[in-house]
Amino acid sequence: MSVLVFVDHQNGKASKASLEAVGYAKKVADQLGTDLAAISYAGINADGGIGAYGANRLHVASNVSVPDSGQLAKAVEAAASAEGADVVIFSHDDLGKAVAPRVAVRLKAGLVTGVTSMPGDGLEVTKNVFSGKAKAMVSYKTDKKVISILPNAFGMMPNETTTEVKEFSPEVGSAGITVKEVNTTASDGEIPLPEADLVVSAGRGMKGPEHWGIIEDLAKELGAATACSRPVSDIGWRPHHEHVGQTGVAIRPTLYIAVGISGAIQHLAGVNGSKVIVVVNKDPEAPFFKAADYGIVGDAFEVVPKLTAALKSFKANH
Amino acid sequence: MKILVCISKAPDTTSKIAFKDNNTAFDENGVQFIVNPYDEWYALVRAIELKEAQGGSVTTITVGGADNDPIIRKALAIGADDAIRVDMDAKDAFQVANEIALQAKEGGYDLVLCGKETINNNGGVIGGMLAELMDAPYVPLATKLEVNGSTAEITRDIPGGEEVLNAELPLVISAAKGMAEQRIPNMRGIMAARSKALNVVAPSGTEANTEVKSYALPPAKGDCTFIDAENPEELIKKLHEEAKVI
Ligand SMILES: Cc1cc2nc3c(=O)[nH]c(=O)nc-3n(C[C@H](O)[C@H](O)[C@H](O)COP(=O)(O)OP(=O)(O)OC[C@H]3O[C@@H](n4cnc5c(N)ncnc54)[C@H](O)[C@@H]3O)c2cc1C
């Protein structure tokens, strides 16, 4: 009756979101007085790094080679049954969103996604609702439970152990999807926005795409990802995947720096889970200051380069 | 091609969020409802575009009471052909998915589209549950969708780029930004919507698997500390020493 956690991988290693889920699952296993098993699919190299987060066993479905939600759900079900697991944990990332609902149906388990708390005594959990404007406490009515945690809500929880790796070939049928092509546009070292701890974001106050250099410089100096408001991606100044907010990506970095963004309620909905918010805006009445921890009232074109310079000298001295 | 689009009602994005009955229910008092943006802007409009290009039909489906009819009429005004409403007050996503799956199987749809999540429940699970119940492939968070005969080509964002997938119909897709551009219904569409069929069907009686016990609003944010624009060093210092984020 172990706890089971689903692990995705990139380049042979468990993804950051999956490692966070393994750390979370380990805590749940401790809470239930049991051990932790993991399930992944072909392409993961050895334990993929999950031993450092407390997984006792890893089942690798060696006959599943594309991230097909139908096949993966069957593999997870097979591993859950081999382990007698009644609690299955996912990260609510792109693959988790595809697989967890299918697993819940197969196991006849309740499913709560976007979970932001450790489970309570009755395994009830808290999740964000109304796009981060409220929280809901949800309880399960089923014996089996699937918990899908909000990425970046818990952080990394290392817990060194040795993972026994077992390959298996569950009955999964044929894949429903084939991968035609994969195009990576990101230059080396670019940080994917949903995983970023530090984010520099800019809005219509930047006046045009040609002025983004100072934003990118600051982001680079910080080691941060870049983001933008919706109108900025709608007009095509920045790519769509940078659009954060209620109708874009929801992020919860430790630091969110917003430059030339007014702070509309729909924008805040996607960033109000950030630990610390810094706002740079020339309008002292900008609504964003009400949601900010630190604010600078000033012209972005003057403030941002100064901030980058100040950061440079700070780094030189630390 | 027969397309089914899942349409949900959501509070307008500027709504004040408040709860009633001892924080166990959303207080709808004074709240304006809209079609969930992902359902409307992306899933529905792409379905209509595919129908316009290739023929077929677009049916919307909503699980909920008669208070959903205004948003269903809006979807019809934008260009759906007809609508199904399963008349039940669902308590969780599984109930919703199960009711939709029953209708989807009965109607023999080639393509089922939904938005990537609702902006009130933020679950993002209907599409995946539906696909499992229908034994169909599922691709969530699609940013582009093309259909050629019985094969679909789906593009989705991945960290640092995008991937292009192929899948056979019948297929379930959840739509994200990029798939289509919002359409504003015109007068003709609004008039036509009045006479389109909105078929109300009885629920099958599935039980919910989860239950919301209570809601809470986040604690109010403390005051913003203002820093002189001429002194950004002060901000760096505070982020390092006080906030400890750099
Ligand atoms: C249904 C719906 C969903 C939406 N979803 C989203 C969403 O997901 N994400 C989102 O971001 N928006 C969303 N919006 C749009 C949102 O309402 C706002 O319109 C949008 O966030 C405004 O973007 P902005 O702050 O970049 O631009 P503006 O509101 O135009 O603000 C620009 C800001 O820049 C400041 N500024 C100008 N020049 C300078 C300068 N030189 N230096 C410093 N500051 C300067 C101004 O004072 C102003 O505060 C949504 C809207 C609707 C109706």
mmCIF file with all atom_site columns, C-alpha atoms in Angstrom, chain B residues 70-142:
data_model
loop_
_atom_site.group_PDB
_atom_site.id
_atom_site.type_symbol
_atom_site.label_atom_id
_atom_site.label_alt_id
_atom_site.label_comp_id
_atom_site.label_asym_id
_atom_site.label_entity_id
_atom_site.label_seq_id
_atom_site.pdbx_PDB_ins_code
_atom_site.Cartn_x
_atom_site.Cartn_y
_atom_site.Cartn_z
_atom_site.occupancy
_atom_site.B_iso_or_equiv
_atom_site.pdbx_formal_charge
_atom_site.auth_seq_id
_atom_site.auth_comp_id
_atom_site.auth_asym_id
_atom_site.auth_atom_id
_atom_site.pdbx_PDB_model_num
ATOM 1  C CA . PRO B 1 70  ? -27.891 32.819 -21.659 1.00 0.00 ? 70  PRO B CA 1
ATOM 2  C CA . ILE B 1 71  ? -24.283 31.707 -22.179 1.00 0.00 ? 71  ILE B CA 1
ATOM 3  C CA . ILE B 1 72  ? -25.443 28.790 -24.338 1.00 0.00 ? 72  ILE B CA 1
ATOM 4  C CA . ARG B 1 73  ? -27.408 31.255 -26.511 1.00 0.00 ? 73  ARG B CA 1
ATOM 5  C CA . LYS B 1 74  ? -24.240 33.310 -26.827 1.00 0.00 ? 74  LYS B CA 1
ATOM 6  C CA . ALA B 1 75  ? -22.363 30.268 -28.131 1.00 0.00 ? 75  ALA B CA 1
ATOM 7  C CA . LEU B 1 76  ? -25.164 29.678 -30.616 1.00 0.00 ? 76  LEU B CA 1
ATOM 8  C CA . ALA B 1 77  ? -24.974 33.345 -31.654 1.00 0.00 ? 77  ALA B CA 1
ATOM 9  C CA . ILE B 1 78  ? -21.248 32.998 -32.306 1.00 0.00 ? 78  ILE B CA 1
ATOM 10 C CA . GLY B 1 79  ? -22.051 30.158 -34.705 1.00 0.00 ? 79  GLY B CA 1
ATOM 11 C CA . ALA B 1 80  ? -22.739 26.765 -33.088 1.00 0.00 ? 80  ALA B CA 1
ATOM 12 C CA . ASP B 1 81  ? -25.609 24.894 -34.774 1.00 0.00 ? 81  ASP B CA 1
ATOM 13 C CA . ASP B 1 82  ? -27.350 23.458 -31.762 1.00 0.00 ? 82  ASP B CA 1
ATOM 14 C CA . ALA B 1 83  ? -26.821 22.825 -28.072 1.00 0.00 ? 83  ALA B CA 1
ATOM 15 C CA . ILE B 1 84  ? -27.309 20.166 -25.427 1.00 0.00 ? 84  ILE B CA 1
ATOM 16 C CA . ARG B 1 85  ? -27.772 21.014 -21.769 1.00 0.00 ? 85  ARG B CA 1
ATOM 17 C CA . VAL B 1 86  ? -27.645 18.192 -19.237 1.00 0.00 ? 86  VAL B CA 1
ATOM 18 C CA . ASP B 1 87  ? -29.916 19.462 -16.519 1.00 0.00 ? 87  ASP B CA 1
ATOM 19 C CA . MET B 1 88  ? -28.033 18.901 -13.295 1.00 0.00 ? 88  MET B CA 1
ATOM 20 C CA . ASP B 1 89  ? -26.193 20.834 -10.635 1.00 0.00 ? 89  ASP B CA 1
ATOM 21 C CA . ALA B 1 90  ? -22.875 18.981 -10.803 1.00 0.00 ? 90  ALA B CA 1
ATOM 22 C CA . LYS B 1 91  ? -20.666 18.863 -7.715  1.00 0.00 ? 91  LYS B CA 1
ATOM 23 C CA . ASP B 1 92  ? -17.389 17.830 -9.316  1.00 0.00 ? 92  ASP B CA 1
ATOM 24 C CA . ALA B 1 93  ? -15.609 17.424 -12.636 1.00 0.00 ? 93  ALA B CA 1
ATOM 25 C CA . PHE B 1 94  ? -16.137 13.670 -12.781 1.00 0.00 ? 94  PHE B CA 1
ATOM 26 C CA . GLN B 1 95  ? -19.899 14.122 -12.789 1.00 0.00 ? 95  GLN B CA 1
ATOM 27 C CA . VAL B 1 96  ? -19.611 16.667 -15.589 1.00 0.00 ? 96  VAL B CA 1
ATOM 28 C CA . ALA B 1 97  ? -17.246 14.507 -17.649 1.00 0.00 ? 97  ALA B CA 1
ATOM 29 C CA . ASN B 1 98  ? -19.401 11.445 -17.216 1.00 0.00 ? 98  ASN B CA 1
ATOM 30 C CA . GLU B 1 99  ? -22.566 13.198 -18.399 1.00 0.00 ? 99  GLU B CA 1
ATOM 31 C CA . ILE B 1 100 ? -20.749 14.674 -21.389 1.00 0.00 ? 100 ILE B CA 1
ATOM 32 C CA . ALA B 1 101 ? -19.194 11.307 -22.261 1.00 0.00 ? 101 ALA B CA 1
ATOM 33 C CA . LEU B 1 102 ? -22.625 9.661  -22.370 1.00 0.00 ? 102 LEU B CA 1
ATOM 34 C CA . GLN B 1 103 ? -23.914 12.304 -24.797 1.00 0.00 ? 103 GLN B CA 1
ATOM 35 C CA . ALA B 1 104 ? -20.693 12.258 -26.815 1.00 0.00 ? 104 ALA B CA 1
ATOM 36 C CA . LYS B 1 105 ? -20.870 8.499  -27.309 1.00 0.00 ? 105 LYS B CA 1
ATOM 37 C CA . GLU B 1 106 ? -24.519 8.615  -28.237 1.00 0.00 ? 106 GLU B CA 1
ATOM 38 C CA . GLY B 1 107 ? -23.990 11.453 -30.740 1.00 0.00 ? 107 GLY B CA 1
ATOM 39 C CA . GLY B 1 108 ? -21.009 9.812  -32.442 1.00 0.00 ? 108 GLY B CA 1
ATOM 40 C CA . TYR B 1 109 ? -18.841 12.940 -32.627 1.00 0.00 ? 109 TYR B CA 1
ATOM 41 C CA . ASP B 1 110 ? -15.532 12.953 -34.499 1.00 0.00 ? 110 ASP B CA 1
ATOM 42 C CA . LEU B 1 111 ? -13.988 15.677 -32.429 1.00 0.00 ? 111 LEU B CA 1
ATOM 43 C CA . VAL B 1 112 ? -14.655 16.862 -28.885 1.00 0.00 ? 112 VAL B CA 1
ATOM 44 C CA . LEU B 1 113 ? -13.158 20.212 -27.907 1.00 0.00 ? 113 LEU B CA 1
ATOM 45 C CA . CYS B 1 114 ? -13.002 21.891 -24.540 1.00 0.00 ? 114 CYS B CA 1
ATOM 46 C CA . GLY B 1 115 ? -11.124 24.840 -23.057 1.00 0.00 ? 115 GLY B CA 1
ATOM 47 C CA . LYS B 1 116 ? -7.913  24.101 -21.163 1.00 0.00 ? 116 LYS B CA 1
ATOM 48 C CA . GLU B 1 117 ? -9.601  24.858 -17.836 1.00 0.00 ? 117 GLU B CA 1
ATOM 49 C CA . THR B 1 118 ? -12.384 26.967 -16.371 1.00 0.00 ? 118 THR B CA 1
ATOM 50 C CA . ILE B 1 119 ? -11.382 30.238 -14.770 1.00 0.00 ? 119 ILE B CA 1
ATOM 51 C CA . ASN B 1 120 ? -13.468 29.484 -11.654 1.00 0.00 ? 120 ASN B CA 1
ATOM 52 C CA . ASN B 1 121 ? -12.565 25.874 -10.821 1.00 0.00 ? 121 ASN B CA 1
ATOM 53 C CA . ASN B 1 122 ? -9.155  25.783 -12.555 1.00 0.00 ? 122 ASN B CA 1
ATOM 54 C CA . GLY B 1 123 ? -9.393  22.000 -12.740 1.00 0.00 ? 123 GLY B CA 1
ATOM 55 C CA . GLY B 1 124 ? -8.339  21.286 -16.315 1.00 0.00 ? 124 GLY B CA 1
ATOM 56 C CA . VAL B 1 125 ? -9.584  17.708 -16.090 1.00 0.00 ? 125 VAL B CA 1
ATOM 57 C CA . ILE B 1 126 ? -12.776 17.427 -18.153 1.00 0.00 ? 126 ILE B CA 1
ATOM 58 C CA . GLY B 1 127 ? -10.999 16.666 -21.443 1.00 0.00 ? 127 GLY B CA 1
ATOM 59 C CA . GLY B 1 128 ? -8.800  13.937 -19.981 1.00 0.00 ? 128 GLY B CA 1
ATOM 60 C CA . MET B 1 129 ? -11.648 12.235 -18.147 1.00 0.00 ? 129 MET B CA 1
ATOM 61 C CA . LEU B 1 130 ? -13.829 12.430 -21.247 1.00 0.00 ? 130 LEU B CA 1
ATOM 62 C CA . ALA B 1 131 ? -11.127 10.898 -23.400 1.00 0.00 ? 131 ALA B CA 1
ATOM 63 C CA . GLU B 1 132 ? -10.709 7.990  -20.992 1.00 0.00 ? 132 GLU B CA 1
ATOM 64 C CA . LEU B 1 133 ? -14.462 7.443  -20.779 1.00 0.00 ? 133 LEU B CA 1
ATOM 65 C CA . MET B 1 134 ? -14.666 7.527  -24.597 1.00 0.00 ? 134 MET B CA 1
ATOM 66 C CA . ASP B 1 135 ? -11.472 5.508  -25.043 1.00 0.00 ? 135 ASP B CA 1
ATOM 67 C CA . ALA B 1 136 ? -10.140 8.222  -27.360 1.00 0.00 ? 136 ALA B CA 1
ATOM 68 C CA . PRO B 1 137 ? -6.744  9.918  -27.670 1.00 0.00 ? 137 PRO B CA 1
ATOM 69 C CA . TYR B 1 138 ? -6.378  13.201 -25.767 1.00 0.00 ? 138 TYR B CA 1
ATOM 70 C CA . VAL B 1 139 ? -4.117  16.176 -26.294 1.00 0.00 ? 139 VAL B CA 1
ATOM 71 C CA . PRO B 1 140 ? -4.424  18.994 -23.768 1.00 0.00 ? 140 PRO B CA 1
ATOM 72 C CA . LEU B 1 141 ? -3.278  22.611 -24.185 1.00 0.00 ? 141 LEU B CA 1
ATOM 73 C CA . ALA B 1 142 ? -3.348  22.605 -27.969 1.00 0.00 ? 142 ALA B CA 1
#
